[in-house]
N, CA and C atoms as an extended XYZ file, in Angstrom:
471
Properties=species:S:1:pos:R:3:atomname:S:1:resname:S:1:resid:I:1 pbc="F F F"
N        79.886      -46.495       50.599 N   MET     1
C        80.546      -47.687       51.065 CA  MET     1
C        81.155      -47.453       52.420 C   MET     1
N        81.091      -48.464       53.262 N   ILE     2
C        81.645      -48.377       54.594 CA  ILE     2
C        82.738      -49.483       54.759 C   ILE     2
N        83.381      -49.489       55.875 N   SER     3
C        84.412      -50.535       56.141 CA  SER     3
C        83.681      -51.832       56.504 C   SER     3
N        84.162      -52.968       55.989 N   PRO     4
C        83.591      -54.267       56.366 CA  PRO     4
C        83.642      -54.519       57.866 C   PRO     4
N        84.614      -53.880       58.527 N   GLU     5
C        84.770      -54.099       59.981 CA  GLU     5
C        83.548      -53.529       60.769 C   GLU     5
N        82.942      -52.476       60.207 N   ARG     6
C        81.761      -51.941       60.865 CA  ARG     6
C        80.610      -52.940       60.824 C   ARG     6
N        80.497      -53.682       59.719 N   LEU     7
C        79.457      -54.687       59.674 CA  LEU     7
C        79.728      -55.887       60.536 C   LEU     7
N        80.990      -56.210       60.737 N   ARG     8
C        81.388      -57.350       61.524 CA  ARG     8
C        80.933      -57.228       62.944 C   ARG     8
N        80.735      -55.969       63.449 N   ARG     9
C        80.270      -55.726       64.832 CA  ARG     9
C        78.865      -56.202       65.090 C   ARG     9
N        78.074      -56.375       64.009 N   TYR    10
C        76.672      -56.730       64.191 CA  TYR    10
C        76.458      -58.247       64.224 C   TYR    10
N        75.835      -58.806       65.263 N   PRO    11
C        75.571      -60.240       65.309 CA  PRO    11
C        74.773      -60.684       64.114 C   PRO    11
N        73.934      -59.800       63.545 N   PHE    12
C        73.112      -60.108       62.399 CA  PHE    12
C        73.992      -60.646       61.228 C   PHE    12
N        75.232      -60.185       61.169 N   PHE    13
C        76.123      -60.601       60.038 CA  PHE    13
C        77.180      -61.639       60.485 C   PHE    13
N        76.984      -62.281       61.598 N   SER    14
C        78.021      -63.207       62.138 CA  SER    14
C        78.261      -64.411       61.238 C   SER    14
N        77.348      -64.714       60.348 N   PHE    15
C        77.494      -65.871       59.439 CA  PHE    15
C        78.272      -65.556       58.213 C   PHE    15
N        78.604      -64.305       57.987 N   LEU    16
C        79.293      -63.924       56.734 CA  LEU    16
C        80.845      -64.103       56.822 C   LEU    16
N        81.398      -64.555       55.702 N   ASP    17
C        82.855      -64.598       55.604 CA  ASP    17
C        83.388      -63.225       55.137 C   ASP    17
N        84.713      -63.139       55.061 N   ALA    18
C        85.355      -61.847       54.746 CA  ALA    18
C        84.896      -61.319       53.367 C   ALA    18
N        84.864      -62.215       52.384 N   ASP    19
C        84.441      -61.782       51.012 CA  ASP    19
C        83.001      -61.266       51.012 C   ASP    19
N        82.137      -61.941       51.702 N   GLN    20
C        80.709      -61.529       51.779 CA  GLN    20
C        80.596      -60.198       52.476 C   GLN    20
N        81.347      -60.023       53.568 N   LEU    21
C        81.325      -58.746       54.264 CA  LEU    21
C        81.788      -57.580       53.347 C   LEU    21
N        82.862      -57.825       52.562 N   ARG    22
C        83.316      -56.822       51.663 CA  ARG    22
C        82.274      -56.435       50.615 C   ARG    22
N        81.624      -57.438       50.059 N   GLU    23
C        80.531      -57.176       49.033 CA  GLU    23
C        79.401      -56.384       49.684 C   GLU    23
N        79.018      -56.749       50.900 N   LEU    24
C        77.985      -56.030       51.571 CA  LEU    24
C        78.350      -54.612       51.972 C   LEU    24
N        79.579      -54.453       52.367 N   ALA    25
C        80.112      -53.086       52.726 CA  ALA    25
C        79.998      -52.122       51.545 C   ALA    25
N        80.180      -52.651       50.338 N   ILE    26
C        80.137      -51.810       49.106 CA  ILE    26
C        78.757      -51.207       48.921 C   ILE    26
N        77.690      -51.908       49.320 N   ILE    27
C        76.311      -51.422       49.061 CA  ILE    27
C        75.727      -50.773       50.321 C   ILE    27
N        76.586      -50.554       51.334 N   THR    28
C        76.118      -49.967       52.635 CA  THR    28
C        76.690      -48.556       52.761 C   THR    28
N        75.813      -47.650       53.203 N   THR    29
C        76.172      -46.239       53.430 CA  THR    29
C        75.744      -45.844       54.857 C   THR    29
N        76.331      -44.738       55.305 N   GLU    30
C        75.943      -44.206       56.609 CA  GLU    30
C        74.923      -43.124       56.404 C   GLU    30
N        73.990      -43.017       57.324 N   ARG    31
C        72.927      -42.024       57.245 CA  ARG    31
C        72.737      -41.340       58.636 C   ARG    31
N        72.778      -40.022       58.669 N   ALA    32
C        72.484      -39.269       59.881 CA  ALA    32
C        71.008      -38.941       59.865 C   ALA    32
N        70.392      -39.058       60.989 N   LEU    33
C        68.949      -38.762       61.129 CA  LEU    33
C        68.815      -37.763       62.298 C   LEU    33
N        68.423      -36.525       62.007 N   PRO    34
C        68.282      -35.528       63.079 CA  PRO    34
C        67.101      -35.900       64.021 C   PRO    34
N        67.195      -35.411       65.247 N   ALA    35
C        66.098      -35.647       66.218 CA  ALA    35
C        64.773      -35.156       65.659 C   ALA    35
N        63.741      -35.859       66.071 N   ARG    36
C        62.355      -35.538       65.675 CA  ARG    36
C        62.118      -35.646       64.212 C   ARG    36
N        62.761      -36.697       63.605 N   THR    37
C        62.609      -36.971       62.153 CA  THR    37
C        62.024      -38.323       61.952 C   THR    37
N        61.090      -38.440       60.970 N   THR    38
C        60.562      -39.685       60.549 CA  THR    38
C        61.465      -40.321       59.480 C   THR    38
N        61.912      -41.539       59.743 N   LEU    39
C        62.760      -42.263       58.813 CA  LEU    39
C        61.932      -42.833       57.657 C   LEU    39
N        60.779      -43.468       57.991 N   PHE    40
C        59.888      -43.985       56.997 CA  PHE    40
C        58.503      -44.123       57.589 C   PHE    40
N        57.517      -44.253       56.732 N   GLU    41
C        56.083      -44.367       57.154 CA  GLU    41
C        55.550      -45.750       56.816 C   GLU    41
N        54.646      -46.196       57.637 N   ILE    42
C        53.939      -47.449       57.377 CA  ILE    42
C        53.326      -47.430       55.953 C   ILE    42
N        53.451      -48.509       55.253 N   GLY    43
C        52.818      -48.648       53.927 CA  GLY    43
C        53.765      -48.233       52.808 C   GLY    43
N        54.886      -47.553       53.079 N   GLU    44
C        55.825      -47.193       52.029 CA  GLU    44
C        56.563      -48.442       51.545 C   GLU    44
N        57.066      -48.365       50.305 N   PRO    45
C        57.910      -49.492       49.822 CA  PRO    45
C        59.115      -49.687       50.727 C   PRO    45
N        59.499      -50.957       50.985 N   ALA    46
C        60.633      -51.256       51.790 CA  ALA    46
C        61.857      -51.251       50.913 C   ALA    46
N        62.580      -50.107       50.872 N   VAL    47
C        63.669      -49.927       49.938 CA  VAL    47
C        65.025      -50.206       50.584 C   VAL    47
N        65.187      -49.938       51.863 N   HIS    48
C        66.490      -50.092       52.514 CA  HIS    48
C        66.331      -50.893       53.814 C   HIS    48
N        67.366      -51.635       54.097 N   LEU    49
C        67.530      -52.365       55.397 CA  LEU    49
C        68.416      -51.433       56.212 C   LEU    49
N        68.081      -51.216       57.466 N   PHE    50
C        68.785      -50.290       58.365 CA  PHE    50
C        69.360      -51.010       59.599 C   PHE    50
N        70.485      -50.480       60.072 N   PHE    51
C        71.069      -50.898       61.358 CA  PHE    51
C        71.346      -49.657       62.134 C   PHE    51
N        70.822      -49.602       63.359 N   LEU    52
C        71.021      -48.406       64.168 CA  LEU    52
C        72.391      -48.434       64.842 C   LEU    52
N        73.201      -47.438       64.560 N   GLU    53
C        74.529      -47.329       65.154 CA  GLU    53
C        74.457      -46.484       66.448 C   GLU    53
N        73.803      -45.338       66.414 N   GLU    54
C        73.729      -44.433       67.553 CA  GLU    54
C        72.333      -43.922       67.586 C   GLU    54
N        71.863      -43.572       68.850 N   GLY    55
C        70.566      -42.932       69.004 CA  GLY    55
C        69.469      -43.935       69.373 C   GLY    55
N        68.297      -43.626       68.909 N   SER    56
C        67.127      -44.462       69.155 CA  SER    56
C        66.091      -44.230       68.098 C   SER    56
N        65.370      -45.311       67.783 N   ILE    57
C        64.279      -45.203       66.806 CA  ILE    57
C        63.028      -45.852       67.417 C   ILE    57
N        61.946      -45.121       67.362 N   GLU    58
C        60.676      -45.661       67.858 CA  GLU    58
C        59.884      -46.225       66.678 C   GLU    58
N        59.246      -47.346       66.905 N   LEU    59
C        58.368      -47.942       65.874 CA  LEU    59
C        56.949      -47.687       66.279 C   LEU    59
N        56.178      -47.109       65.382 N   HIS    60
C        54.729      -46.787       65.626 CA  HIS    60
C        53.872      -47.498       64.611 C   HIS    60
N        52.720      -47.933       65.150 N   TYR    61
C        51.687      -48.489       64.255 CA  TYR    61
C        50.547      -47.458       64.307 C   TYR    61
N        50.091      -46.976       63.160 N   VAL    62
C        49.076      -45.953       63.089 CA  VAL    62
C        47.815      -46.569       62.491 C   VAL    62
N        46.682      -46.342       63.175 N   VAL    63
C        45.402      -46.799       62.720 CA  VAL    63
C        44.642      -45.504       62.365 C   VAL    63
N        44.137      -45.415       61.147 N   ALA    64
C        43.517      -44.201       60.704 CA  ALA    64
C        42.205      -44.565       59.958 C   ALA    64
N        41.210      -43.704       60.099 N   ASP    65
C        39.973      -43.782       59.346 CA  ASP    65
C        40.057      -42.634       58.333 C   ASP    65
N        40.182      -42.973       57.055 N   GLU    66
C        40.282      -41.891       56.036 CA  GLU    66
C        39.084      -40.975       56.026 C   GLU    66
N        37.916      -41.457       56.362 N   ARG    67
C        36.723      -40.599       56.380 CA  ARG    67
C        36.630      -39.723       57.595 C   ARG    67
N        37.308      -40.132       58.695 N   GLU    68
C        37.244      -39.356       59.907 CA  GLU    68
C        38.628      -39.233       60.591 C   GLU    68
N        39.404      -38.199       60.148 N   PRO    69
C        40.799      -38.068       60.624 CA  PRO    69
C        40.941      -37.963       62.159 C   PRO    69
N        39.882      -37.505       62.825 N   ARG    70
C        39.964      -37.367       64.292 CA  ARG    70
C        40.071      -38.732       64.951 C   ARG    70
N        39.717      -39.773       64.262 N   LEU    71
C        39.827      -41.141       64.871 CA  LEU    71
C        41.226      -41.758       64.731 C   LEU    71
N        42.128      -41.048       64.238 N   ARG    72
C        43.501      -41.513       64.044 CA  ARG    72
C        44.125      -41.866       65.401 C   ARG    72
N        44.751      -43.048       65.475 N   LYS    73
C        45.409      -43.474       66.729 CA  LYS    73
C        46.852      -43.905       66.336 C   LYS    73
N        47.791      -43.488       67.162 N   ASP    74
C        49.160      -43.809       67.006 CA  ASP    74
C        49.620      -44.640       68.198 C   ASP    74
N        50.107      -45.831       67.944 N   PHE    75
C        50.546      -46.741       69.008 CA  PHE    75
C        52.062      -46.998       68.933 C   PHE    75
N        52.772      -46.767       69.976 N   LEU    76
C        54.172      -47.114       70.101 CA  LEU    76
C        54.258      -48.601       70.240 C   LEU    76
N        54.879      -49.307       69.305 N   VAL    77
C        54.890      -50.776       69.337 CA  VAL    77
C        56.285      -51.308       69.579 C   VAL    77
N        57.281      -50.433       69.637 N   GLY    78
C        58.628      -50.919       69.915 CA  GLY    78
C        59.647      -49.844       69.781 C   GLY    78
N        60.887      -50.170       70.217 N   SER    79
C        62.019      -49.254       70.079 CA  SER    79
C        63.168      -50.021       69.566 C   SER    79
N        63.964      -49.349       68.737 N   ILE    80
C        65.165      -49.947       68.156 CA  ILE    80
C        66.349      -49.279       68.906 C   ILE    80
N        67.233      -50.111       69.413 N   ASN    81
C        68.433      -49.652       70.121 CA  ASN    81
C        69.683      -49.876       69.264 C   ASN    81
N        70.766      -49.206       69.567 N   PRO    82
C        72.002      -49.398       68.798 CA  PRO    82
C        72.332      -50.909       68.661 C   PRO    82
N        72.705      -51.250       67.443 N   GLY    83
C        73.045      -52.629       67.110 CA  GLY    83
C        71.932      -53.431       66.528 C   GLY    83
N        70.688      -52.860       66.553 N   GLU    84
C        69.566      -53.587       66.071 CA  GLU    84
C        69.191      -53.234       64.651 C   GLU    84
N        68.449      -54.099       63.982 N   VAL    85
C        68.074      -53.985       62.612 CA  VAL    85
C        66.626      -53.456       62.554 C   VAL    85
N        66.338      -52.722       61.472 N   LEU    86
C        64.929      -52.306       61.181 CA  LEU    86
C        64.693      -52.266       59.694 C   LEU    86
N        63.418      -52.302       59.348 N   ALA    87
C        62.976      -52.369       57.951 CA  ALA    87
C        63.391      -53.702       57.324 C   ALA    87
N        63.197      -54.798       58.046 N   ILE    88
C        63.602      -56.085       57.567 CA  ILE    88
C        62.818      -56.519       56.335 C   ILE    88
N        61.687      -55.852       56.096 N   SER    89
C        60.906      -56.144       54.852 CA  SER    89
C        61.697      -55.913       53.602 C   SER    89
N        62.756      -55.094       53.673 N   ALA    90
C        63.550      -54.782       52.454 CA  ALA    90
C        64.273      -55.980       51.958 C   ALA    90
N        64.375      -57.072       52.742 N   VAL    91
C        65.064      -58.248       52.241 CA  VAL    91
C        64.207      -58.970       51.233 C   VAL    91
N        62.891      -58.743       51.278 N   LEU    92
C        61.968      -59.382       50.418 CA  LEU    92
C        61.554      -58.458       49.268 C   LEU    92
N        61.388      -58.980       48.025 N   PRO    93
C        61.032      -58.094       46.948 CA  PRO    93
C        59.592      -57.570       47.061 C   PRO    93
N        59.394      -56.373       46.600 N   SER    94
C        58.011      -55.814       46.529 CA  SER    94
C        57.313      -55.767       47.883 C   SER    94
N        58.050      -55.555       48.958 N   SER    95
C        57.463      -55.495       50.292 CA  SER    95
C        57.189      -54.037       50.670 C   SER    95
N        56.262      -53.865       51.644 N   THR    96
C        55.964      -52.582       52.203 CA  THR    96
C        56.337      -52.581       53.713 C   THR    96
N        56.549      -51.411       54.216 N   LEU    97
C        56.912      -51.268       55.630 CA  LEU    97
C        55.719      -51.406       56.498 C   LEU    97
N        55.864      -52.093       57.651 N   THR    98
C        54.725      -52.431       58.512 CA  THR    98
C        54.648      -51.526       59.753 C   THR    98
N        55.508      -50.493       59.846 N   ALA    99
C        55.479      -49.550       60.944 CA  ALA    99
C        56.037      -48.227       60.426 C   ALA    99
N        55.836      -47.235       61.258 N   THR   100
C        56.459      -45.922       60.999 CA  THR   100
C        57.655      -45.822       61.978 C   THR   100
N        58.805      -45.380       61.469 N   ALA   101
C        60.012      -45.261       62.264 CA  ALA   101
C        60.322      -43.792       62.477 C   ALA   101
N        60.488      -43.430       63.776 N   TYR   102
C        60.624      -42.031       64.139 CA  TYR   102
C        61.851      -41.965       65.083 C   TYR   102
N        62.752      -41.018       64.849 N   ALA   103
C        63.939      -40.774       65.667 CA  ALA   103
C        63.664      -39.652       66.669 C   ALA   103
N        63.459      -39.958       67.967 N   PRO   104
C        63.241      -38.913       68.957 CA  PRO   104
C        64.485      -38.110       69.283 C   PRO   104
N        65.682      -38.719       68.988 N   VAL   105
C        66.934      -38.059       69.254 CA  VAL   105
C        67.828      -38.167       68.013 C   VAL   105
N        68.896      -37.419       67.914 N   ASP   106
C        69.822      -37.566       66.820 CA  ASP   106
C        70.270      -39.016       66.730 C   ASP   106
N        70.298      -39.566       65.549 N   SER   107
C        70.603      -40.993       65.352 CA  SER   107
C        71.493      -41.110       64.114 C   SER   107
N        72.217      -42.237       64.086 N   ARG   108
C        73.046      -42.619       63.011 CA  ARG   108
C        72.758      -44.023       62.623 C   ARG   108
N        72.579      -44.297       61.342 N   LEU   109
C        72.233      -45.609       60.863 CA  LEU   109
C        73.165      -46.050       59.738 C   LEU   109
N        73.202      -47.392       59.520 N   LEU   110
C        73.771      -47.906       58.306 CA  LEU   110
C        72.608      -48.288       57.432 C   LEU   110
N        72.731      -47.967       56.210 N   GLU   111
C        71.632      -48.175       55.211 CA  GLU   111
C        72.112      -49.084       54.095 C   GLU   111
N        71.402      -50.192       53.910 N   ILE   112
C        71.751      -51.153       52.827 CA  ILE   112
C        70.596      -51.154       51.806 C   ILE   112
N        70.964      -50.877       50.574 N   GLU   113
C        69.974      -50.818       49.495 CA  GLU   113
C        69.448      -52.176       49.240 C   GLU   113
N        68.097      -52.356       49.353 N   GLY   114
C        67.419      -53.643       49.244 CA  GLY   114
C        67.603      -54.352       47.915 C   GLY   114
N        67.490      -53.613       46.830 N   THR   115
C        67.616      -54.275       45.528 CA  THR   115
C        69.012      -54.835       45.325 C   THR   115
N        70.013      -54.123       45.737 N   ALA   116
C        71.416      -54.609       45.642 CA  ALA   116
C        71.658      -55.797       46.570 C   ALA   116
N        71.024      -55.741       47.772 N   LEU   117
C        71.153      -56.856       48.725 CA  LEU   117
C        70.499      -58.092       48.143 C   LEU   117
N        69.352      -57.969       47.568 N   ARG   118
C        68.678      -59.139       46.955 CA  ARG   118
C        69.506      -59.705       45.754 C   ARG   118
N        70.132      -58.812       44.997 N   ALA   119
C        70.976      -59.245       43.854 CA  ALA   119
C        72.177      -60.053       44.402 C   ALA   119
N        72.827      -59.570       45.503 N   LEU   120
C        73.879      -60.352       46.082 CA  LEU   120
C        73.415      -61.716       46.562 C   LEU   120
N        72.228      -61.732       47.116 N   SER   121
C        71.635      -62.987       47.604 CA  SER   121
C        71.335      -63.983       46.475 C   SER   121
N        70.932      -63.456       45.327 N   GLU   122
C        70.696      -64.335       44.184 CA  GLU   122
C        71.983      -65.016       43.699 C   GLU   122
N        73.093      -64.320       43.841 N   ARG   123
C        74.386      -64.846       43.355 CA  ARG   123
C        75.001      -65.808       44.422 C   ARG   123
N        74.588      -65.634       45.678 N   ASP   124
C        75.197      -66.373       46.770 CA  ASP   124
C        74.127      -66.966       47.648 C   ASP   124
N        73.778      -68.230       47.372 N   PRO   125
C        72.717      -68.891       48.168 CA  PRO   125
C        72.997      -69.000       49.668 C   PRO   125
N        74.269      -69.116       50.058 N   ARG   126
C        74.574      -69.117       51.481 CA  ARG   126
C        74.282      -67.804       52.151 C   ARG   126
N        74.525      -66.717       51.431 N   LEU   127
C        74.178      -65.394       51.923 CA  LEU   127
C        72.689      -65.228       52.071 C   LEU   127
N        71.966      -65.678       51.033 N   ALA   128
C        70.510      -65.659       51.044 CA  ALA   128
C        69.920      -66.417       52.218 C   ALA   128
N        70.399      -67.585       52.446 N   CYS   129
C        69.881      -68.406       53.546 CA  CYS   129
C        70.148      -67.800       54.895 C   CYS   129
N        71.375      -67.243       55.076 N   GLY   130
C        71.762      -66.620       56.283 CA  GLY   130
C        70.951      -65.386       56.549 C   GLY   130
N        70.741      -64.552       55.538 N   LEU   131
C        69.914      -63.358       55.675 CA  LEU   131
C        68.477      -63.678       56.073 C   LEU   131
N        67.898      -64.674       55.420 N   LEU   132
C        66.523      -65.065       55.766 CA  LEU   132
C        66.431      -65.619       57.183 C   LEU   132
N        67.438      -66.322       57.612 N   GLU   133
C        67.410      -66.833       58.994 CA  GLU   133
C        67.465      -65.672       59.985 C   GLU   133
N        68.332      -64.695       59.727 N   GLN   134
C        68.486      -63.569       60.617 CA  GLN   134
C        67.164      -62.667       60.605 C   GLN   134
N        66.583      -62.539       59.430 N   VAL   135
C        65.365      -61.763       59.349 CA  VAL   135
C        64.239      -62.474       60.145 C   VAL   135
N        64.165      -63.758       59.992 N   ALA   136
C        63.134      -64.558       60.733 CA  ALA   136
C        63.383      -64.402       62.247 C   ALA   136
N        64.615      -64.430       62.640 N   ARG   137
C        64.965      -64.292       64.089 CA  ARG   137
C        64.535      -62.869       64.595 C   ARG   137
N        64.869      -61.857       63.792 N   ALA   138
C        64.459      -60.488       64.183 CA  ALA   138
C        62.967      -60.325       64.233 C   ALA   138
N        62.241      -60.920       63.279 N   ALA   139
C        60.779      -60.844       63.265 CA  ALA   139
C        60.216      -61.581       64.502 C   ALA   139
N        60.758      -62.696       64.866 N   MET   140
C        60.259      -63.420       66.023 CA  MET   140
C        60.510      -62.630       67.295 C   MET   140
N        61.677      -61.979       67.404 N   GLU   141
C        61.942      -61.157       68.554 CA  GLU   141
C        60.946      -59.998       68.676 C   GLU   141
N        60.667      -59.356       67.541 N   ARG   142
C        59.692      -58.252       67.521 CA  ARG   142
C        58.296      -58.778       67.903 C   ARG   142
N        57.900      -59.936       67.407 N   LEU   143
C        56.623      -60.502       67.724 CA  LEU   143
C        56.500      -60.766       69.226 C   LEU   143
N        57.565      -61.299       69.791 N   HIS   144
C        57.569      -61.555       71.261 CA  HIS   144
C        57.436      -60.278       72.012 C   HIS   144
N        58.188      -59.245       71.594 N   ALA   145
C        58.133      -57.916       72.331 CA  ALA   145
C        56.733      -57.321       72.217 C   ALA   145
N        56.124      -57.465       71.030 N   THR   146
C        54.752      -56.929       70.838 CA  THR   146
C        53.779      -57.668       71.716 C   THR   146
N        53.933      -58.969       71.815 N   ARG   147
C        53.016      -59.763       72.694 CA  ARG   147
C        53.145      -59.320       74.164 C   ARG   147
N        54.409      -59.021       74.589 N   VAL   148
C        54.609      -58.558       75.955 CA  VAL   148
C        53.911      -57.238       76.158 C   VAL   148
N        54.053      -56.320       75.183 N   LEU   149
C        53.345      -55.014       75.280 CA  LEU   149
C        51.793      -55.184       75.322 C   LEU   149
N        51.310      -56.084       74.487 N   LEU   150
C        49.860      -56.331       74.443 CA  LEU   150
C        49.372      -56.894       75.758 C   LEU   150
N        50.143      -57.834       76.313 N   ALA   151
C        49.762      -58.471       77.590 CA  ALA   151
C        49.780      -57.389       78.713 C   ALA   151
N        50.766      -56.548       78.718 N   ALA   152
C        50.865      -55.514       79.761 CA  ALA   152
C        49.722      -54.531       79.619 C   ALA   152
N        49.368      -54.194       78.382 N   ALA   153
C        48.225      -53.243       78.165 CA  ALA   153
C        46.911      -53.854       78.522 C   ALA   153
N        46.836      -55.151       78.381 N   SER   154
C        45.536      -55.830       78.648 CA  SER   154
C        45.375      -56.261       80.104 C   SER   154
N        46.429      -56.240       80.858 N   ALA   155
C        46.364      -56.719       82.253 CA  ALA   155
C        45.447      -55.789       83.081 C   ALA   155
N        44.691      -56.411       84.003 N   PRO   156
C        43.833      -55.582       84.875 CA  PRO   156
C        44.694      -54.788       85.860 C   PRO   156
N        44.225      -53.603       86.198 N   LEU   157
C        44.937      -52.799       87.142 CA  LEU   157
C        44.862      -53.244       88.552 C   LEU   157
């Protein structure tokens, strides 16, 4: 459990009232991630929603050919900065992660257990609606950033 005030700092939770913040704080823990550590891998079950407090997280998309490991390609598709959310798939039941998250430097995150978050959402429709709106906003921001990266990579020299 963390202090509800720590959650209040995140714009992602701006729609929550004091009672909702308290309930969410109960299912939130802090997690330290040492430098050069992988937080999660693409394709794993989305178990936790994370918020980066300190450090940096790189998001990678890996393309691999199981028959020919030498053809494996790793693409940096984004970076998470302090205050930003990651693993938004955890808001949805039975979801998998769509990127690999790697900490190049010592980092500190807030970790919210997805099953408990979904249980809170089932009891509180306003919470559920607000969470889905924020997840959609985060997904659209990531999509836009990915399009910018793709356009830059595709531009003629």
